[in-house]
PDB file of C-alpha atoms in Angstrom:
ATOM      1  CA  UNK A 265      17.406 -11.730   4.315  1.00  0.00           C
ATOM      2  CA  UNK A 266      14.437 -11.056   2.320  1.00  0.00           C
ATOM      3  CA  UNK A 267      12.814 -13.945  -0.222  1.00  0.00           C
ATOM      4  CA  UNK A 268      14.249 -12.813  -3.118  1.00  0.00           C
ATOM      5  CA  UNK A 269      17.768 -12.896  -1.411  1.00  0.00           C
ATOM      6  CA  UNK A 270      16.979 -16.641  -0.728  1.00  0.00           C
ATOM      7  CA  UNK A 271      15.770 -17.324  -4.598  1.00  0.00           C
ATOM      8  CA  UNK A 272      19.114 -16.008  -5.657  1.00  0.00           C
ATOM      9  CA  UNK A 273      20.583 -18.125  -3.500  1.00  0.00           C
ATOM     10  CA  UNK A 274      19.094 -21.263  -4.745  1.00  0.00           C
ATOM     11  CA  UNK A 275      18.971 -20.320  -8.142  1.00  0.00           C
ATOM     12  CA  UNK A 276      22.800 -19.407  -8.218  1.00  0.00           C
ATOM     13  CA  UNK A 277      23.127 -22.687  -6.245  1.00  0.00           C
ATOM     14  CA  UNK A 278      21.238 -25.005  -8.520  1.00  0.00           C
ATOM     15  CA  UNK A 279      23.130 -23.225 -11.133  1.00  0.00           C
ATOM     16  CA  UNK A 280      26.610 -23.678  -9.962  1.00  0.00           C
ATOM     17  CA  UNK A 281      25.981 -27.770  -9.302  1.00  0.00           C
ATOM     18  CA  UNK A 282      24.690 -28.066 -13.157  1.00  0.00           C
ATOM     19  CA  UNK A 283      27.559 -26.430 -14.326  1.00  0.00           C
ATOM     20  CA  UNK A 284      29.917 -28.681 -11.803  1.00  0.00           C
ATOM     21  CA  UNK A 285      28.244 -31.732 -13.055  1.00  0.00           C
ATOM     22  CA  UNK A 286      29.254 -31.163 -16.565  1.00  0.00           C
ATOM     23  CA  UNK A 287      32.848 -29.533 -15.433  1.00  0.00           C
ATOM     24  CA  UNK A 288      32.922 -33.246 -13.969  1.00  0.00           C
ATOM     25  CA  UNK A 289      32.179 -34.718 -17.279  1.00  0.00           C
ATOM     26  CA  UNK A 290      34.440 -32.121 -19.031  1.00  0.00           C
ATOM     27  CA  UNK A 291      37.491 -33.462 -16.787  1.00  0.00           C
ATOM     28  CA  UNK A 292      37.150 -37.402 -16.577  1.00  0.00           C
ATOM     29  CA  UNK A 293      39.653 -37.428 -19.063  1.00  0.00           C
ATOM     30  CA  UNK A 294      41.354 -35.346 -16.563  1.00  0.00           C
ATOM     31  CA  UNK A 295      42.089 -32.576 -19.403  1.00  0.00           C
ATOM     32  CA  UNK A 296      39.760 -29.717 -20.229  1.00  0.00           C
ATOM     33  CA  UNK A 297      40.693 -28.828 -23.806  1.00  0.00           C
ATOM     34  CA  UNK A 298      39.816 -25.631 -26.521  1.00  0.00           C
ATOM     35  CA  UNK A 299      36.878 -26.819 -27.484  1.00  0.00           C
ATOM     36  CA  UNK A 300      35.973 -27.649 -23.481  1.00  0.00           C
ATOM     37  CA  UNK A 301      36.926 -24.734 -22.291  1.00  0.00           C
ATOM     38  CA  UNK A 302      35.032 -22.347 -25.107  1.00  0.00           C
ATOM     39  CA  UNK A 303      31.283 -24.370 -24.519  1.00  0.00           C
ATOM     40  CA  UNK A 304      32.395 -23.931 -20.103  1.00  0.00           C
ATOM     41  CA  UNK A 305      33.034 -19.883 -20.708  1.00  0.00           C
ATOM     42  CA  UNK A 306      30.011 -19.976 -23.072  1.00  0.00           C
ATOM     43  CA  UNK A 307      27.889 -22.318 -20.514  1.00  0.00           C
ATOM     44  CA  UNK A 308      29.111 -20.306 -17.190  1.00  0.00           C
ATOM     45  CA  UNK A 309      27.968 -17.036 -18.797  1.00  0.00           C
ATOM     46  CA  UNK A 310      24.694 -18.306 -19.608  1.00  0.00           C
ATOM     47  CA  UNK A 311      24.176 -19.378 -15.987  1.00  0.00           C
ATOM     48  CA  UNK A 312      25.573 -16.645 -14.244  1.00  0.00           C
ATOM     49  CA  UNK A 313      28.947 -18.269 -12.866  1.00  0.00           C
ATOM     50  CA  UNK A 314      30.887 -15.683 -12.010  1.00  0.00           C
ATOM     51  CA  UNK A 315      34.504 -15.679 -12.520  1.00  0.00           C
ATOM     52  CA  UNK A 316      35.708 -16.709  -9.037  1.00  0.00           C
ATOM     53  CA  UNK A 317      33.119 -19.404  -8.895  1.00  0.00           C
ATOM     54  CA  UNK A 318      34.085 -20.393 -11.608  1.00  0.00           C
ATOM     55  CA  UNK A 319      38.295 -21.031 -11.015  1.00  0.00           C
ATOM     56  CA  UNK A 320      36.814 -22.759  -7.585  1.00  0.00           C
ATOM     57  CA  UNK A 321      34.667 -25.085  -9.095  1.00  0.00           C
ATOM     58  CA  UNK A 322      37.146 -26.279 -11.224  1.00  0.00           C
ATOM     59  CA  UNK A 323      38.909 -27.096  -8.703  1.00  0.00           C
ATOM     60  CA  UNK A 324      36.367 -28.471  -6.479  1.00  0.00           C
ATOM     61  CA  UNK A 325      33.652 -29.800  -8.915  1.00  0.00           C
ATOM     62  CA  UNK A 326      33.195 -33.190  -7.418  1.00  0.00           C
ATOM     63  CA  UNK A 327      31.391 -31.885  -4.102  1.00  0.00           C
ATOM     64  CA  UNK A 328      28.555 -30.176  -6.210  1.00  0.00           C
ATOM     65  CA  UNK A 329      25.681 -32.413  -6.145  1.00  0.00           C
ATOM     66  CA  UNK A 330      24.094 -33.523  -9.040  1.00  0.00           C
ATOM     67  CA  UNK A 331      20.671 -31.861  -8.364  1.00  0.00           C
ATOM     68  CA  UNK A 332      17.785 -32.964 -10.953  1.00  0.00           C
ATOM     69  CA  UNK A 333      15.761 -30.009 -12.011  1.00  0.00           C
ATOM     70  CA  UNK A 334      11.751 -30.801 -10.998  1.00  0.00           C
ATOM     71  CA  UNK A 335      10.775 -30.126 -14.765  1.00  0.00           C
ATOM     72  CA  UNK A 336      11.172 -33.038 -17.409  1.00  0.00           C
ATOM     73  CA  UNK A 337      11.957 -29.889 -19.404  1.00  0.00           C
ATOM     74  CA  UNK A 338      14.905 -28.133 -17.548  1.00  0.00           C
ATOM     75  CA  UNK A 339      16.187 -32.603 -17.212  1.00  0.00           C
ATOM     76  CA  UNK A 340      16.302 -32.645 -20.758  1.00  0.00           C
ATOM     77  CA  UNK A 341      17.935 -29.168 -21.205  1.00  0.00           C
ATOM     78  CA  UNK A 342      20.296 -30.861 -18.498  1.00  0.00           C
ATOM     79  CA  UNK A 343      20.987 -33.567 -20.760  1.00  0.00           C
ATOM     80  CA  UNK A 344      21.598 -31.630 -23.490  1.00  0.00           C
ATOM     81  CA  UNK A 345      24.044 -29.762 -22.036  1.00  0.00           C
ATOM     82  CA  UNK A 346      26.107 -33.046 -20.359  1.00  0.00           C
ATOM     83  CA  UNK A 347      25.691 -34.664 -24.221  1.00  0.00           C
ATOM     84  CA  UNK A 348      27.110 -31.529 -25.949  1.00  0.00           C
ATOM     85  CA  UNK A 349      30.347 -31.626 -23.700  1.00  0.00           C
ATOM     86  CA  UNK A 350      30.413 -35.865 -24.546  1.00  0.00           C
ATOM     87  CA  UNK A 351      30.439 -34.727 -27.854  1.00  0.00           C
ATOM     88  CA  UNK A 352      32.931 -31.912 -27.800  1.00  0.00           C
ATOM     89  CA  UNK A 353      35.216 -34.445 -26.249  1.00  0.00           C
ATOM     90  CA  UNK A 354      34.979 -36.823 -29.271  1.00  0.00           C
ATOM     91  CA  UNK A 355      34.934 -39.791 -26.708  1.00  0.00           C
ATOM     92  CA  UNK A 356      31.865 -42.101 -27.781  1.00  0.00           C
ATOM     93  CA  UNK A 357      31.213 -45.435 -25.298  1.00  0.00           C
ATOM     94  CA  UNK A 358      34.246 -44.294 -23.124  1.00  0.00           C
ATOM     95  CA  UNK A 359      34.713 -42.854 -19.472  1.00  0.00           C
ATOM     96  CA  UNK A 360      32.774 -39.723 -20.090  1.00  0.00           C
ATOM     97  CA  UNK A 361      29.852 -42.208 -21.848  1.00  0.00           C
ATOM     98  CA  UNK A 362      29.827 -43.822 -18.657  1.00  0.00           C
ATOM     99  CA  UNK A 363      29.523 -41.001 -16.725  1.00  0.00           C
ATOM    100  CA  UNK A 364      27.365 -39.293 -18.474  1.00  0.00           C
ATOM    101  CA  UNK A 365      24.807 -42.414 -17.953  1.00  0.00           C
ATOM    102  CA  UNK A 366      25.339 -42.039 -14.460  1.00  0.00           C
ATOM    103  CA  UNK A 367      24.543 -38.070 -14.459  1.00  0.00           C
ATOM    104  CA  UNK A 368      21.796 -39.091 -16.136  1.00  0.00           C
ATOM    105  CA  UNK A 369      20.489 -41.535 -13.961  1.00  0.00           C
ATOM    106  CA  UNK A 370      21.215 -38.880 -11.156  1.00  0.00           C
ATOM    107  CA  UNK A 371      18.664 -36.408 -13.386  1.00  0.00           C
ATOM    108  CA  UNK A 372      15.985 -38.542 -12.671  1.00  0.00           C
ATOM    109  CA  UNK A 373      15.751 -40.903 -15.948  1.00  0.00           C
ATOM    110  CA  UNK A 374      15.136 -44.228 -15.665  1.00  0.00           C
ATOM    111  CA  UNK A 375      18.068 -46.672 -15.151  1.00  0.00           C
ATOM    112  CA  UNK A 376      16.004 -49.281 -17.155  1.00  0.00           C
ATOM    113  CA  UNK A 377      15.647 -46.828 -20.042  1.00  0.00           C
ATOM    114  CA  UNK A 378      18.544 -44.710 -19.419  1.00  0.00           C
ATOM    115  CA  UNK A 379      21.151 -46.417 -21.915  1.00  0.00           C
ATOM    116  CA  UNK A 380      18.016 -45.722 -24.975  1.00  0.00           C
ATOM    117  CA  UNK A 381      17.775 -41.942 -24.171  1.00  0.00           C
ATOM    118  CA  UNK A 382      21.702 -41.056 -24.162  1.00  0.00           C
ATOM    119  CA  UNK A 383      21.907 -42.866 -27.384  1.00  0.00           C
ATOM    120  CA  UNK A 384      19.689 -41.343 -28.643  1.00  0.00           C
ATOM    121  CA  UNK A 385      20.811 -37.538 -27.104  1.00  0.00           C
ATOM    122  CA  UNK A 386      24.304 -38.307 -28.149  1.00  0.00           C
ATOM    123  CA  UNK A 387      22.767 -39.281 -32.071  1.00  0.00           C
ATOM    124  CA  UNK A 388      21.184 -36.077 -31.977  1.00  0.00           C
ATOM    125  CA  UNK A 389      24.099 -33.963 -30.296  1.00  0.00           C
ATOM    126  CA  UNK A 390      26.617 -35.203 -33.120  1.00  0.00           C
ATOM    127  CA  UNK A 391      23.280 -34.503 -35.829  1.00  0.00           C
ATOM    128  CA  UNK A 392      23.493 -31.034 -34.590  1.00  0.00           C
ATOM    129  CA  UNK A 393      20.400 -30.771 -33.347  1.00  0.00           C
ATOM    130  CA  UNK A 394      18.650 -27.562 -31.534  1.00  0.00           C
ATOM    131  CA  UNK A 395      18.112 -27.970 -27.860  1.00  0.00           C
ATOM    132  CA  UNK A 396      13.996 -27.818 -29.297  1.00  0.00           C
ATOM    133  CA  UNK A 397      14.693 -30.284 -31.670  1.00  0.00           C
ATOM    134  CA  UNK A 398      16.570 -32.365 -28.848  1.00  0.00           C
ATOM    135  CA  UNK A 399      13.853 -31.875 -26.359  1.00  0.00           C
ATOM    136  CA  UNK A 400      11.053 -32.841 -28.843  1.00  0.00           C
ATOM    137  CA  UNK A 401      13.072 -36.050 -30.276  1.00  0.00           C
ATOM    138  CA  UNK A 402      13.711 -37.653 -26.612  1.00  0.00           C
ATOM    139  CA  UNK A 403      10.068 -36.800 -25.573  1.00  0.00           C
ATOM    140  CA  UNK A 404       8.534 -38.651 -28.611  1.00  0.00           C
ATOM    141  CA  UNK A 405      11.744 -41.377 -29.350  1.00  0.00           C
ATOM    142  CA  UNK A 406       9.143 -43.836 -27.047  1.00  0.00           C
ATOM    143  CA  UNK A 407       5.421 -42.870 -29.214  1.00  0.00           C
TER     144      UNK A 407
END
Protein backbone atom coordinates (compact mmCIF):
# COMPACT_ATOMS: atom_id res chain seq x y z
CA UNK A 1 0.00 0.00 0.00
CA UNK A 2 1.73 3.07 -0.91
CA UNK A 3 1.20 6.60 1.26
CA UNK A 4 -1.12 8.03 -0.81
CA UNK A 5 -3.31 4.79 -0.60
CA UNK A 6 -3.21 5.38 3.25
CA UNK A 7 -4.19 9.35 2.89
CA UNK A 8 -7.21 8.23 0.99
CA UNK A 9 -7.93 6.09 3.48
CA UNK A 10 -8.01 8.52 6.25
CA UNK A 11 -9.30 11.22 4.38
CA UNK A 12 -12.36 9.10 3.09
CA UNK A 13 -12.48 7.94 6.75
CA UNK A 14 -12.51 11.27 8.49
CA UNK A 15 -14.93 12.10 5.84
CA UNK A 16 -17.43 9.40 6.25
CA UNK A 17 -17.56 9.99 10.40
CA UNK A 18 -18.37 13.92 9.69
CA UNK A 19 -20.97 13.07 7.50
CA UNK A 20 -22.30 10.19 10.13
CA UNK A 21 -22.20 12.70 12.84
CA UNK A 22 -24.59 14.98 11.17
CA UNK A 23 -26.71 11.84 9.58
CA UNK A 24 -26.96 11.32 13.53
CA UNK A 25 -28.26 14.75 14.04
CA UNK A 26 -30.39 14.51 10.83
CA UNK A 27 -32.22 11.32 12.44
CA UNK A 28 -32.77 12.10 16.28
CA UNK A 29 -36.08 12.86 15.32
CA UNK A 30 -35.83 9.49 13.89
CA UNK A 31 -37.15 10.91 10.36
CA UNK A 32 -34.89 12.25 7.64
CA UNK A 33 -37.17 14.56 5.65
CA UNK A 34 -36.96 16.64 1.91
CA UNK A 35 -35.21 19.20 3.07
CA UNK A 36 -32.74 16.52 5.12
CA UNK A 37 -32.28 14.46 2.59
CA UNK A 38 -31.45 17.31 -0.30
CA UNK A 39 -28.48 19.18 2.18
CA UNK A 40 -27.21 14.85 2.94
CA UNK A 41 -27.08 14.22 -1.16
CA UNK A 42 -25.67 17.78 -1.44
CA UNK A 43 -23.21 17.22 1.75
CA UNK A 44 -22.18 13.43 0.68
CA UNK A 45 -21.20 14.72 -2.78
CA UNK A 46 -19.12 17.35 -1.47
CA UNK A 47 -17.21 14.82 0.66
CA UNK A 48 -16.92 12.11 -1.58
CA UNK A 49 -19.50 9.53 0.02
CA UNK A 50 -20.12 7.29 -2.39
CA UNK A 51 -23.43 5.83 -2.92
CA UNK A 52 -23.03 2.51 -1.05
CA UNK A 53 -21.42 4.28 1.82
CA UNK A 54 -23.76 6.22 1.87
CA UNK A 55 -27.20 3.66 2.21
CA UNK A 56 -24.72 1.92 5.01
CA UNK A 57 -24.18 4.76 7.00
CA UNK A 58 -27.57 5.46 7.26
CA UNK A 59 -28.06 2.61 8.59
CA UNK A 60 -25.18 2.36 10.81
CA UNK A 61 -24.35 6.07 11.65
CA UNK A 62 -24.06 5.73 15.35
CA UNK A 63 -20.64 3.66 15.27
CA UNK A 64 -18.84 6.55 13.32
CA UNK A 65 -16.91 8.44 15.76
CA UNK A 66 -17.21 11.89 16.14
CA UNK A 67 -13.59 12.79 15.11
CA UNK A 68 -12.64 16.66 15.71
CA UNK A 69 -10.73 18.01 12.80
CA UNK A 70 -7.04 19.42 14.26
CA UNK A 71 -7.84 22.92 12.63
CA UNK A 72 -10.13 25.48 14.58
CA UNK A 73 -11.00 26.11 10.93
CA UNK A 74 -12.19 22.68 9.49
CA UNK A 75 -14.18 22.62 13.71
CA UNK A 76 -15.98 25.51 12.70
CA UNK A 77 -16.74 24.34 9.10
CA UNK A 78 -17.86 21.20 11.25
CA UNK A 79 -20.16 23.25 13.09
CA UNK A 80 -21.52 24.81 10.39
CA UNK A 81 -22.45 21.96 8.79
CA UNK A 82 -24.18 20.14 12.18
CA UNK A 83 -26.05 23.88 12.64
CA UNK A 84 -27.33 23.96 9.01
CA UNK A 85 -29.02 20.42 9.42
CA UNK A 86 -30.49 21.92 13.20
CA UNK A 87 -31.82 24.43 11.15
CA UNK A 88 -33.23 22.53 8.23
CA UNK A 89 -35.03 20.55 10.85
CA UNK A 90 -36.83 23.65 12.26
CA UNK A 91 -36.28 22.13 15.83
CA UNK A 92 -34.75 25.08 18.03
CA UNK A 93 -33.81 24.02 22.00
CA UNK A 94 -35.07 20.41 21.23
CA UNK A 95 -33.38 16.85 20.88
CA UNK A 96 -31.29 17.75 17.92
CA UNK A 97 -30.24 21.23 20.07
CA UNK A 98 -29.09 18.91 22.54
CA UNK A 99 -27.24 16.91 20.45
CA UNK A 100 -25.84 19.15 18.54
CA UNK A 101 -24.17 20.67 21.93
CA UNK A 102 -22.87 17.42 22.53
CA UNK A 103 -21.25 17.05 18.84
CA UNK A 104 -19.96 20.08 19.61
CA UNK A 105 -18.40 19.44 22.70
CA UNK A 106 -17.05 16.21 20.92
CA UNK A 107 -15.36 18.90 18.18
CA UNK A 108 -13.26 20.13 20.70
CA UNK A 109 -15.19 23.43 22.01
CA UNK A 110 -15.32 24.18 25.32
CA UNK A 111 -18.14 22.70 27.49
CA UNK A 112 -17.97 25.96 29.60
CA UNK A 113 -18.46 28.05 26.47
CA UNK A 114 -20.11 25.61 24.33
CA UNK A 115 -23.91 26.66 24.96
CA UNK A 116 -22.55 30.69 23.73
CA UNK A 117 -21.06 29.41 20.40
CA UNK A 118 -24.17 27.18 19.15
CA UNK A 119 -26.31 30.10 19.91
CA UNK A 120 -24.67 32.00 18.33
CA UNK A 121 -23.98 29.39 15.04
CA UNK A 122 -27.62 28.58 15.10
CA UNK A 123 -28.41 32.83 15.05
CA UNK A 124 -26.26 32.95 12.19
CA UNK A 125 -27.43 29.62 10.37
CA UNK A 126 -31.20 30.89 10.46
CA UNK A 127 -29.50 34.74 9.36
CA UNK A 128 -28.26 32.92 6.40
CA UNK A 129 -24.99 33.45 6.83
CA UNK A 130 -21.88 32.22 4.49
CA UNK A 131 -19.77 29.54 6.00
CA UNK A 132 -16.94 32.85 5.87
CA UNK A 133 -19.24 34.94 7.45
CA UNK A 134 -19.99 32.03 10.05
CA UNK A 135 -16.38 31.28 10.59
CA UNK A 136 -15.42 35.00 11.08
CA UNK A 137 -18.58 35.77 13.50
CA UNK A 138 -17.76 32.71 16.03
CA UNK A 139 -13.98 33.58 15.90
CA UNK A 140 -14.56 37.26 16.93
CA UNK A 141 -18.28 36.74 18.98
CA UNK A 142 -15.57 36.67 22.26
CA UNK A 143 -13.22 40.22 21.09
Amino acid sequence: MSISDLFDSGFKKRNEDHFAAIVRVAMDDGVISEEERAFLDRLAHNLSISEDDYKQILKDYKSHPINPPHSYDMRLERLYDLARMVYVDHIKGDHEEVLLTKIAVGLGFTPSNVKYVIDKALTLVSEGATLDTFTEEIKNMNR
